CSV table of C-alpha atoms in Angstrom, one decimal:
chain,number,residue,atom,x,y,z
C,8,UNK,CA,12.8,-5.0,20.0
C,9,UNK,CA,9.8,-6.7,21.6
C,10,UNK,CA,8.4,-6.2,25.0
C,11,UNK,CA,8.0,-8.8,27.8
C,12,UNK,CA,5.3,-11.4,27.9
C,13,UNK,CA,2.5,-11.7,30.4
C,14,UNK,CA,1.4,-8.1,31.0
C,15,UNK,CA,-0.3,-7.5,34.4
C,16,UNK,CA,-4.0,-6.8,35.0
C,17,UNK,CA,-5.4,-8.0,31.7
C,18,UNK,CA,-6.0,-11.4,30.1
C,19,UNK,CA,-4.4,-11.4,26.6
C,20,UNK,CA,-6.2,-12.1,23.4
C,21,UNK,CA,-4.4,-13.0,20.2
C,22,UNK,CA,-3.8,-10.3,17.6
C,23,UNK,CA,-6.6,-10.7,15.0
C,24,UNK,CA,-5.1,-11.4,11.6
C,25,UNK,CA,-5.6,-13.7,8.7
C,26,UNK,CA,-8.5,-14.3,6.4
C,27,UNK,CA,-11.8,-12.8,7.5
C,28,UNK,CA,-15.0,-14.7,7.2
C,29,UNK,CA,-17.4,-13.6,4.6
C,30,UNK,CA,-16.2,-10.5,2.8
C,31,UNK,CA,-12.6,-10.9,1.8
C,32,UNK,CA,-12.0,-7.2,2.0
C,33,UNK,CA,-13.0,-6.7,5.6
C,34,UNK,CA,-10.8,-6.6,8.6
C,35,UNK,CA,-10.9,-9.7,10.8
C,36,UNK,CA,-14.3,-9.6,12.6
C,37,UNK,CA,-12.5,-9.7,16.0
C,38,UNK,CA,-11.2,-6.2,15.3
C,39,UNK,CA,-14.8,-4.8,15.6
C,40,UNK,CA,-15.4,-6.9,18.7
C,41,UNK,CA,-12.3,-5.5,20.3
C,42,UNK,CA,-13.2,-2.0,19.4
C,43,UNK,CA,-16.7,-2.4,21.0
C,44,UNK,CA,-15.0,-3.2,24.3
C,45,UNK,CA,-12.6,-0.3,24.2
C,46,UNK,CA,-10.3,1.5,21.7
C,47,UNK,CA,-7.1,0.0,23.2
C,48,UNK,CA,-6.5,-3.7,23.9
C,49,UNK,CA,-3.5,-5.7,25.0
C,50,UNK,CA,-2.9,-8.5,22.4
C,51,UNK,CA,-0.5,-11.4,22.1
C,52,UNK,CA,1.7,-11.4,18.9
C,53,UNK,CA,2.6,-14.7,17.1
C,54,UNK,CA,6.1,-14.5,18.6
C,55,UNK,CA,4.6,-14.6,22.1
C,56,UNK,CA,5.3,-11.0,23.0
C,57,UNK,CA,2.4,-8.5,23.7
C,58,UNK,CA,1.6,-5.0,22.6
C,59,UNK,CA,-1.3,-2.6,22.6
C,60,UNK,CA,-3.8,-2.6,19.7
C,61,UNK,CA,-5.7,0.5,18.7
C,62,UNK,CA,-8.9,-0.1,16.6
C,63,UNK,CA,-10.9,3.2,16.6
C,64,UNK,CA,-10.5,5.8,13.9
C,65,UNK,CA,-9.9,8.7,16.2
C,66,UNK,CA,-7.3,6.8,18.3
C,67,UNK,CA,-5.4,5.3,15.4
C,68,UNK,CA,-5.3,8.8,13.7
C,69,UNK,CA,-3.9,10.3,16.9
C,70,UNK,CA,-1.3,7.6,17.5
C,71,UNK,CA,0.3,7.6,14.1
C,72,UNK,CA,0.8,11.4,14.2
C,73,UNK,CA,1.7,11.6,17.9
C,74,UNK,CA,5.3,12.9,18.5
C,75,UNK,CA,5.7,10.7,21.6
C,76,UNK,CA,5.5,7.5,19.5
C,77,UNK,CA,8.5,6.2,17.5
C,78,UNK,CA,8.3,4.5,14.2
C,79,UNK,CA,11.7,3.0,14.5
C,80,UNK,CA,12.0,-0.8,15.0
C,81,UNK,CA,15.1,0.0,17.1
C,82,UNK,CA,13.0,1.7,19.8
C,83,UNK,CA,12.5,-0.3,23.0
C,84,UNK,CA,9.0,-1.9,22.9
C,85,UNK,CA,8.6,-1.7,19.2
C,86,UNK,CA,6.3,-4.6,18.1
C,87,UNK,CA,8.7,-6.6,16.0
C,88,UNK,CA,6.5,-9.2,14.4
C,89,UNK,CA,6.3,-9.0,10.6
C,90,UNK,CA,3.8,-10.2,8.1
C,91,UNK,CA,5.2,-11.9,5.0
C,92,UNK,CA,5.5,-9.9,1.8
C,93,UNK,CA,7.5,-6.9,3.0
C,94,UNK,CA,11.0,-5.9,2.2
C,95,UNK,CA,13.3,-5.1,5.1
C,96,UNK,CA,15.4,-2.1,4.3
C,97,UNK,CA,18.1,-0.3,6.3
C,98,UNK,CA,17.0,3.1,5.1
C,99,UNK,CA,13.2,3.2,5.1
C,100,UNK,CA,11.2,6.4,5.4
C,101,UNK,CA,8.2,4.7,7.1
C,102,UNK,CA,10.5,3.5,9.9
C,103,UNK,CA,12.4,6.7,10.6
C,104,UNK,CA,11.9,9.4,13.2
C,105,UNK,CA,12.8,13.1,13.0
C,106,UNK,CA,15.3,14.5,12.2
C,107,UNK,CA,16.3,11.5,9.9
C,108,UNK,CA,12.7,11.2,8.6
C,109,UNK,CA,12.5,14.9,7.9
C,110,UNK,CA,15.7,14.8,5.8
C,111,UNK,CA,14.6,11.6,3.9
C,112,UNK,CA,11.2,13.1,3.0
C,113,UNK,CA,12.9,16.3,1.7
C,114,UNK,CA,15.1,14.2,-0.6
C,115,UNK,CA,12.2,13.4,-2.9
C,116,UNK,CA,9.3,15.6,-1.9
C,117,UNK,CA,9.5,17.6,-5.0
C,118,UNK,CA,8.8,14.5,-7.1
C,119,UNK,CA,5.4,14.0,-5.5
C,120,UNK,CA,3.9,17.5,-5.5
C,121,UNK,CA,0.5,18.2,-7.2
C,122,UNK,CA,2.4,20.2,-9.9
C,123,UNK,CA,4.7,17.3,-10.6
C,124,UNK,CA,1.9,14.7,-10.7
C,125,UNK,CA,-0.1,16.9,-13.1
C,126,UNK,CA,3.0,17.0,-15.3
C,127,UNK,CA,3.2,13.2,-15.1
C,128,UNK,CA,-0.5,12.6,-16.0
C,129,UNK,CA,0.1,12.4,-19.8
C,130,UNK,CA,2.8,9.8,-19.2
C,131,UNK,CA,0.4,7.8,-16.8
C,132,UNK,CA,-2.3,8.0,-19.5
C,133,UNK,CA,0.0,6.9,-22.2
C,134,UNK,CA,1.2,3.9,-20.1
C,135,UNK,CA,-2.3,3.0,-19.3
C,136,UNK,CA,-3.5,3.2,-22.9
C,137,UNK,CA,-0.5,1.0,-23.9
C,138,UNK,CA,-1.7,-1.6,-21.4
C,139,UNK,CA,-5.2,-1.4,-22.7
C,140,UNK,CA,-3.9,-2.1,-26.2
C,141,UNK,CA,-1.9,-5.0,-24.9
C,142,UNK,CA,-4.8,-6.7,-23.0
C,143,UNK,CA,-7.1,-6.2,-26.0
C,144,UNK,CA,-4.6,-8.2,-28.1
C,145,UNK,CA,-4.4,-11.1,-25.6
C,146,UNK,CA,-6.4,-14.3,-25.9
C,147,UNK,CA,-9.4,-14.0,-23.6
C,148,UNK,CA,-9.6,-14.6,-20.7
C,149,UNK,CA,-6.3,-13.4,-19.2
C,150,UNK,CA,-4.8,-12.6,-15.8
C,151,UNK,CA,-5.6,-8.9,-15.0
C,152,UNK,CA,-3.0,-8.8,-12.2
C,153,UNK,CA,0.1,-9.6,-14.4
C,154,UNK,CA,-1.1,-7.9,-17.5
C,155,UNK,CA,-2.7,-4.6,-16.3
C,156,UNK,CA,-2.8,-3.9,-12.6
C,157,UNK,CA,1.0,-4.6,-12.0
C,158,UNK,CA,2.6,-3.1,-15.2
C,159,UNK,CA,1.0,0.3,-14.9
C,160,UNK,CA,2.3,1.5,-11.5
C,161,UNK,CA,5.5,-0.5,-12.1
C,162,UNK,CA,6.1,1.4,-15.4
C,163,UNK,CA,5.3,4.7,-13.8
C,164,UNK,CA,7.8,4.3,-10.9
C,165,UNK,CA,10.4,2.9,-13.3
C,166,UNK,CA,10.0,6.0,-15.4
C,167,UNK,CA,10.3,8.3,-12.4
C,168,UNK,CA,13.4,6.5,-11.1
C,169,UNK,CA,15.1,6.4,-14.5
C,170,UNK,CA,15.1,2.6,-15.1
C,171,UNK,CA,15.8,2.0,-18.8
C,172,UNK,CA,12.6,0.9,-20.5
C,173,UNK,CA,14.1,-2.2,-22.0
C,174,UNK,CA,14.9,-3.4,-18.4
C,175,UNK,CA,11.4,-2.9,-17.0
C,176,UNK,CA,10.5,-6.5,-17.3
C,177,UNK,CA,13.5,-7.8,-15.4
C,178,UNK,CA,13.1,-5.2,-12.7
C,179,UNK,CA,9.3,-5.7,-12.2
C,180,UNK,CA,9.7,-9.5,-12.2
C,181,UNK,CA,12.0,-9.3,-9.2
C,182,UNK,CA,9.8,-6.9,-7.3
C,183,UNK,CA,6.8,-9.2,-7.8
C,184,UNK,CA,8.8,-12.2,-6.6
C,185,UNK,CA,9.9,-10.3,-3.5
C,186,UNK,CA,6.3,-9.3,-2.7
C,187,UNK,CA,4.5,-12.5,-3.8
C,188,UNK,CA,5.5,-15.0,-1.2
C,189,UNK,CA,3.6,-15.8,2.0
C,190,UNK,CA,6.9,-17.2,3.3
C,191,UNK,CA,9.4,-14.5,4.5
C,192,UNK,CA,12.2,-17.1,4.2
C,193,UNK,CA,11.3,-18.4,0.8
C,194,UNK,CA,14.5,-19.2,-1.2
C,195,UNK,CA,13.0,-17.8,-4.4
C,196,UNK,CA,12.0,-14.6,-2.5
C,197,UNK,CA,15.5,-14.2,-1.0
C,198,UNK,CA,17.1,-14.7,-4.4
C,199,UNK,CA,14.9,-12.2,-6.1
C,200,UNK,CA,15.6,-9.7,-3.3
C,201,UNK,CA,19.4,-10.1,-3.8
C,202,UNK,CA,19.0,-9.7,-7.6
C,203,UNK,CA,16.8,-6.6,-7.1
C,204,UNK,CA,19.3,-5.0,-4.7
C,205,UNK,CA,22.2,-5.9,-7.0
C,206,UNK,CA,20.4,-4.5,-10.0
C,207,UNK,CA,19.8,-1.2,-8.1
C,208,UNK,CA,23.5,-1.0,-7.1
C,209,UNK,CA,24.5,-1.4,-10.8
C,210,UNK,CA,21.9,1.2,-11.9
C,211,UNK,CA,23.3,3.7,-9.3
C,212,UNK,CA,26.8,3.3,-10.8
C,213,UNK,CA,25.4,3.9,-14.3
C,214,UNK,CA,23.5,7.0,-13.1
C,215,UNK,CA,26.6,8.3,-11.2
C,216,UNK,CA,28.6,8.1,-14.4
C,217,UNK,CA,25.9,9.5,-16.7
C,218,UNK,CA,23.2,11.3,-14.7
C,219,UNK,CA,19.9,12.1,-16.3
C,220,UNK,CA,16.9,14.2,-15.1
C,221,UNK,CA,15.1,11.4,-13.3
C,222,UNK,CA,14.7,10.9,-9.5
C,223,UNK,CA,17.6,8.4,-8.9
C,224,UNK,CA,20.1,10.6,-10.6
C,225,UNK,CA,18.9,13.6,-8.6
C,226,UNK,CA,19.2,11.6,-5.3
C,227,UNK,CA,22.8,10.7,-6.2
C,228,UNK,CA,23.8,14.3,-7.2
C,229,UNK,CA,22.0,16.1,-4.3
C,230,UNK,CA,22.9,13.6,-1.5
C,231,UNK,CA,26.6,12.9,-1.9
C,232,UNK,CA,26.8,11.8,1.7
C,233,UNK,CA,24.7,8.7,1.0
C,234,UNK,CA,26.6,5.5,0.2
C,235,UNK,CA,25.3,3.1,-2.5
C,236,UNK,CA,23.6,0.8,0.0
C,237,UNK,CA,21.7,3.7,1.5
C,238,UNK,CA,20.7,5.0,-1.9
C,239,UNK,CA,19.5,1.5,-2.9
C,240,UNK,CA,17.5,1.2,0.4
C,241,UNK,CA,15.9,4.6,0.0
C,242,UNK,CA,15.1,4.0,-3.7
C,243,UNK,CA,13.5,0.6,-2.9
C,244,UNK,CA,11.4,2.1,-0.2
C,245,UNK,CA,10.0,4.7,-2.7
C,246,UNK,CA,9.6,1.8,-5.2
C,247,UNK,CA,7.5,-0.3,-2.9
C,248,UNK,CA,5.4,2.7,-1.7
C,249,UNK,CA,4.8,3.7,-5.3
C,250,UNK,CA,4.2,0.3,-6.9
C,251,UNK,CA,2.8,-2.5,-4.8
C,252,UNK,CA,0.0,-0.8,-3.0
C,253,UNK,CA,-1.3,0.9,-6.2
C,254,UNK,CA,-1.1,-2.4,-8.1
C,255,UNK,CA,-3.3,-4.1,-5.5
C,256,UNK,CA,-5.7,-1.2,-5.4
C,257,UNK,CA,-6.2,-1.3,-9.2
C,258,UNK,CA,-7.0,-5.0,-9.2
C,259,UNK,CA,-9.3,-4.9,-6.2
C,260,UNK,CA,-11.1,-1.7,-7.5
C,261,UNK,CA,-11.6,-3.3,-10.9
C,262,UNK,CA,-13.1,-6.4,-9.2
C,263,UNK,CA,-15.4,-4.0,-7.3
C,264,UNK,CA,-16.5,-2.4,-10.6
C,265,UNK,CA,-17.2,-5.9,-12.0
C,266,UNK,CA,-19.3,-6.7,-8.9
C,267,UNK,CA,-20.9,-3.3,-8.8
C,268,UNK,CA,-22.0,-2.4,-12.4
C,269,UNK,CA,-24.2,0.3,-11.0
C,270,UNK,CA,-21.2,2.2,-9.8
C,271,UNK,CA,-19.4,1.6,-13.1
C,272,UNK,CA,-22.4,3.0,-14.9
C,273,UNK,CA,-22.3,6.1,-12.8
C,274,UNK,CA,-18.6,6.7,-13.7
C,275,UNK,CA,-19.4,6.3,-17.4
C,276,UNK,CA,-22.2,8.9,-17.0
C,277,UNK,CA,-20.2,11.3,-14.9
C,278,UNK,CA,-16.4,10.9,-14.7
C,279,UNK,CA,-16.2,13.8,-12.2
C,280,UNK,CA,-17.2,11.3,-9.4
C,281,UNK,CA,-13.9,9.4,-9.8
C,282,UNK,CA,-11.8,11.3,-7.2
C,283,UNK,CA,-14.4,10.7,-4.4
C,284,UNK,CA,-15.0,7.2,-5.6
C,285,UNK,CA,-11.3,6.5,-5.4
C,286,UNK,CA,-11.2,7.9,-1.8
C,287,UNK,CA,-14.0,5.5,-0.9
C,288,UNK,CA,-12.3,2.5,-2.5
C,289,UNK,CA,-9.1,3.3,-0.6
C,290,UNK,CA,-11.1,3.3,2.6
C,291,UNK,CA,-13.0,0.2,1.8
C,292,UNK,CA,-10.1,-2.0,0.7
C,293,UNK,CA,-7.3,-0.7,3.0
C,294,UNK,CA,-4.7,-2.7,1.2
C,295,UNK,CA,-1.9,-2.3,3.8
C,296,UNK,CA,-2.6,-5.1,6.4
C,297,UNK,CA,0.6,-4.7,8.3
C,298,UNK,CA,-0.6,-1.7,10.2
C,299,UNK,CA,1.6,1.1,11.5
C,300,UNK,CA,3.5,0.1,14.6
C,301,UNK,CA,4.9,2.5,17.1
C,302,UNK,CA,6.8,2.4,20.4
C,303,UNK,CA,6.1,4.9,23.2
C,304,UNK,CA,9.0,7.2,24.0
C,305,UNK,CA,7.3,8.6,27.1
C,306,UNK,CA,4.1,7.8,29.1
C,307,UNK,CA,1.1,8.7,27.0
C,308,UNK,CA,-2.5,8.7,28.1
C,309,UNK,CA,-4.9,7.9,25.3
C,310,UNK,CA,-8.5,6.7,25.3
C,311,UNK,CA,-8.5,6.6,29.1
C,312,UNK,CA,-5.4,4.3,29.1
C,313,UNK,CA,-1.8,5.0,29.9
C,314,UNK,CA,0.7,3.6,27.5
C,315,UNK,CA,4.0,3.5,29.3
C,316,UNK,CA,7.4,4.4,27.8
C,317,UNK,CA,8.9,1.4,26.2
C,318,UNK,CA,5.5,-0.2,25.4
C,319,UNK,CA,4.5,-0.9,21.8
C,320,UNK,CA,1.3,-0.2,19.9
C,321,UNK,CA,-0.2,-1.4,16.6
C,322,UNK,CA,-2.5,1.2,15.1
C,323,UNK,CA,-4.9,-0.8,12.9
C,324,UNK,CA,-5.7,1.3,9.8
C,325,UNK,CA,-7.9,-1.5,8.6
C,326,UNK,CA,-10.0,-1.4,11.7
C,327,UNK,CA,-10.0,2.4,11.7
C,328,UNK,CA,-11.3,2.6,8.1
C,329,UNK,CA,-14.1,0.3,9.0
C,330,UNK,CA,-15.0,2.0,12.3
C,331,UNK,CA,-18.7,2.6,12.1
C,332,UNK,CA,-18.5,5.6,14.4
C,333,UNK,CA,-16.4,7.4,11.7
C,334,UNK,CA,-17.9,5.8,8.6
C,335,UNK,CA,-21.5,4.6,9.0
C,336,UNK,CA,-22.2,1.3,7.2
C,337,UNK,CA,-18.4,0.8,6.6
C,338,UNK,CA,-19.0,-2.5,4.8
C,339,UNK,CA,-20.8,-0.7,2.0
C,340,UNK,CA,-19.2,1.3,-0.8
C,341,UNK,CA,-20.8,4.7,-0.8
C,342,UNK,CA,-19.6,6.9,-3.6
C,343,UNK,CA,-21.5,9.8,-2.1
C,344,UNK,CA,-20.2,9.3,1.4
C,345,UNK,CA,-19.7,12.7,3.1
C,346,UNK,CA,-16.0,13.5,3.5
C,347,UNK,CA,-16.2,14.8,7.0
C,348,UNK,CA,-13.3,12.4,7.7
C,349,UNK,CA,-10.7,11.1,5.3
C,350,UNK,CA,-9.7,7.5,5.4
C,351,UNK,CA,-6.3,6.6,6.9
C,352,UNK,CA,-5.3,4.6,3.8
C,353,UNK,CA,-2.3,6.9,3.3
C,354,UNK,CA,-1.6,7.4,7.0
C,355,UNK,CA,-1.7,10.7,8.8
C,356,UNK,CA,0.8,13.2,10.1
C,357,UNK,CA,4.5,13.3,9.2
C,358,UNK,CA,4.4,9.7,8.0
C,359,UNK,CA,1.5,10.2,5.6
C,360,UNK,CA,2.4,8.5,2.3
C,361,UNK,CA,4.5,10.8,0.2
C,362,UNK,CA,3.1,9.2,-3.0
C,363,UNK,CA,-0.6,9.6,-2.2
C,364,UNK,CA,-1.3,12.0,-5.1
C,365,UNK,CA,0.5,9.8,-7.5
C,366,UNK,CA,-1.4,6.7,-6.4
C,367,UNK,CA,-4.7,8.5,-6.7
C,368,UNK,CA,-3.9,9.7,-10.2
C,369,UNK,CA,-3.0,6.2,-11.3
C,370,UNK,CA,-6.2,4.8,-9.8
C,371,UNK,CA,-8.4,7.4,-11.4
C,372,UNK,CA,-6.9,6.9,-14.8
C,373,UNK,CA,-6.9,3.1,-14.7
C,374,UNK,CA,-10.5,2.9,-13.4
C,375,UNK,CA,-11.7,5.4,-16.0
C,376,UNK,CA,-10.2,3.3,-18.8
C,377,UNK,CA,-11.6,0.1,-17.5
C,378,UNK,CA,-15.2,1.2,-17.0
C,379,UNK,CA,-15.4,3.2,-20.2
C,380,UNK,CA,-13.5,1.0,-22.6
C,381,UNK,CA,-14.7,-2.4,-21.2
C,382,UNK,CA,-18.3,-2.0,-20.0
C,383,UNK,CA,-18.8,-5.8,-20.4
C,384,UNK,CA,-15.7,-6.9,-18.5
C,385,UNK,CA,-16.4,-10.0,-16.3
C,386,UNK,CA,-14.7,-12.5,-14.1
C,387,UNK,CA,-13.6,-15.6,-16.0
C,388,UNK,CA,-13.9,-17.9,-13.0
C,389,UNK,CA,-16.5,-18.1,-10.2
C,390,UNK,CA,-16.0,-15.5,-7.6
C,391,UNK,CA,-15.3,-18.2,-5.0
C,392,UNK,CA,-12.2,-19.3,-7.0
C,393,UNK,CA,-10.5,-15.8,-6.8
C,394,UNK,CA,-7.5,-16.2,-4.5
C,395,UNK,CA,-7.1,-13.3,-2.2
C,396,UNK,CA,-3.9,-12.3,-0.3
C,397,UNK,CA,-5.2,-12.3,3.2
C,398,UNK,CA,-2.2,-13.3,5.3
C,399,UNK,CA,0.5,-11.1,3.8
C,400,UNK,CA,1.7,-7.5,4.3
C,401,UNK,CA,-0.5,-6.2,1.4
C,402,UNK,CA,-4.1,-7.3,0.6
C,403,UNK,CA,-4.9,-8.1,-3.1
C,404,UNK,CA,-5.4,-10.9,-5.5
C,405,UNK,CA,-2.8,-13.5,-6.5
C,406,UNK,CA,-4.5,-13.7,-9.9
C,407,UNK,CA,-7.6,-12.2,-11.3
C,408,UNK,CA,-8.8,-14.0,-14.5
C,409,UNK,CA,-11.1,-11.7,-16.5
C,410,UNK,CA,-12.7,-11.5,-19.9
C,411,UNK,CA,-13.1,-8.1,-21.6
C,412,UNK,CA,-15.9,-9.5,-23.8
C,413,UNK,CA,-14.8,-7.2,-26.6
C,414,UNK,CA,-17.5,-6.6,-29.2
């Protein structure tokens, strides 16, 4: 539900979005301009409604964890505008408030603990090594997105959910079609969405009849109150959280290693720097462009401004992760950056991404393999010809042609 147009006492500016000038990874330059004039600004959304925009690290961090802000699109004042490339779901953990959110998080929290991720590491390494063998057998050059960055997290989440291995390709193809389109109403996208949801409904019936030890079966057994549509919705929300963002981070981080051979050389010399390098890459790329949105449930004073009950706010994680007050020289990748503050790439508070540890493990393993096995990897096209996803829900590359230059 959107709020009224024409707020009093302040001239509206348009919400900064779209492709930045210069660096394709950066937030729109207007984000920094707005932050310099104050941490909260009233902005006009593309549908003509207005909302607050938060652009400073400290304020964004506070808003996304504040109990007086609702994450539910059903709350009065919630900024309703969507970027293309998302998947609207009736049961979505990122858009639920307590106590529903609390219950949803408990349903699968055990699958994403440090202990469980450590148990999964051999499987992640096996899947990554299989993809390395596959790309080494391809004619060079090849598309890194389709052949490496996408299959790894897709295979991992399929394994966790219990998707049969011989059905991975069908499953992943539908996910990619759902996420690939700039047009929310694309007929191909809508068809892929229907096919994905139908596939999941069929899989639930299979698991209900013959449960296994995987996550989907446990959800069915442990939550008998959920109907099939709710189970599908919840499983798809986990799927998107565990697949798309990680795939885009793998492709963007690999491009960064190609462009920064000095950092790749440091990793080859000392693999212990990978965890902190991954943290920095997550901050730098901030792949989720459709920032957390909230609606005030009560009057809240933040940054010297009162946000009234029923008013909405967009908390720009992109802008926060490039806030030079929190991260000096934010436009630089600094593998030695002091971690006095953690990036907000995985959110903060009760809505912090449940799959953060899994994503970091996949990124560390994938990057280690790329920089150590392929020290001569290069772009197969001029950098100016790489097409970036700059107007959709997630930032990334449509394709990334590379040459491994195998010796």
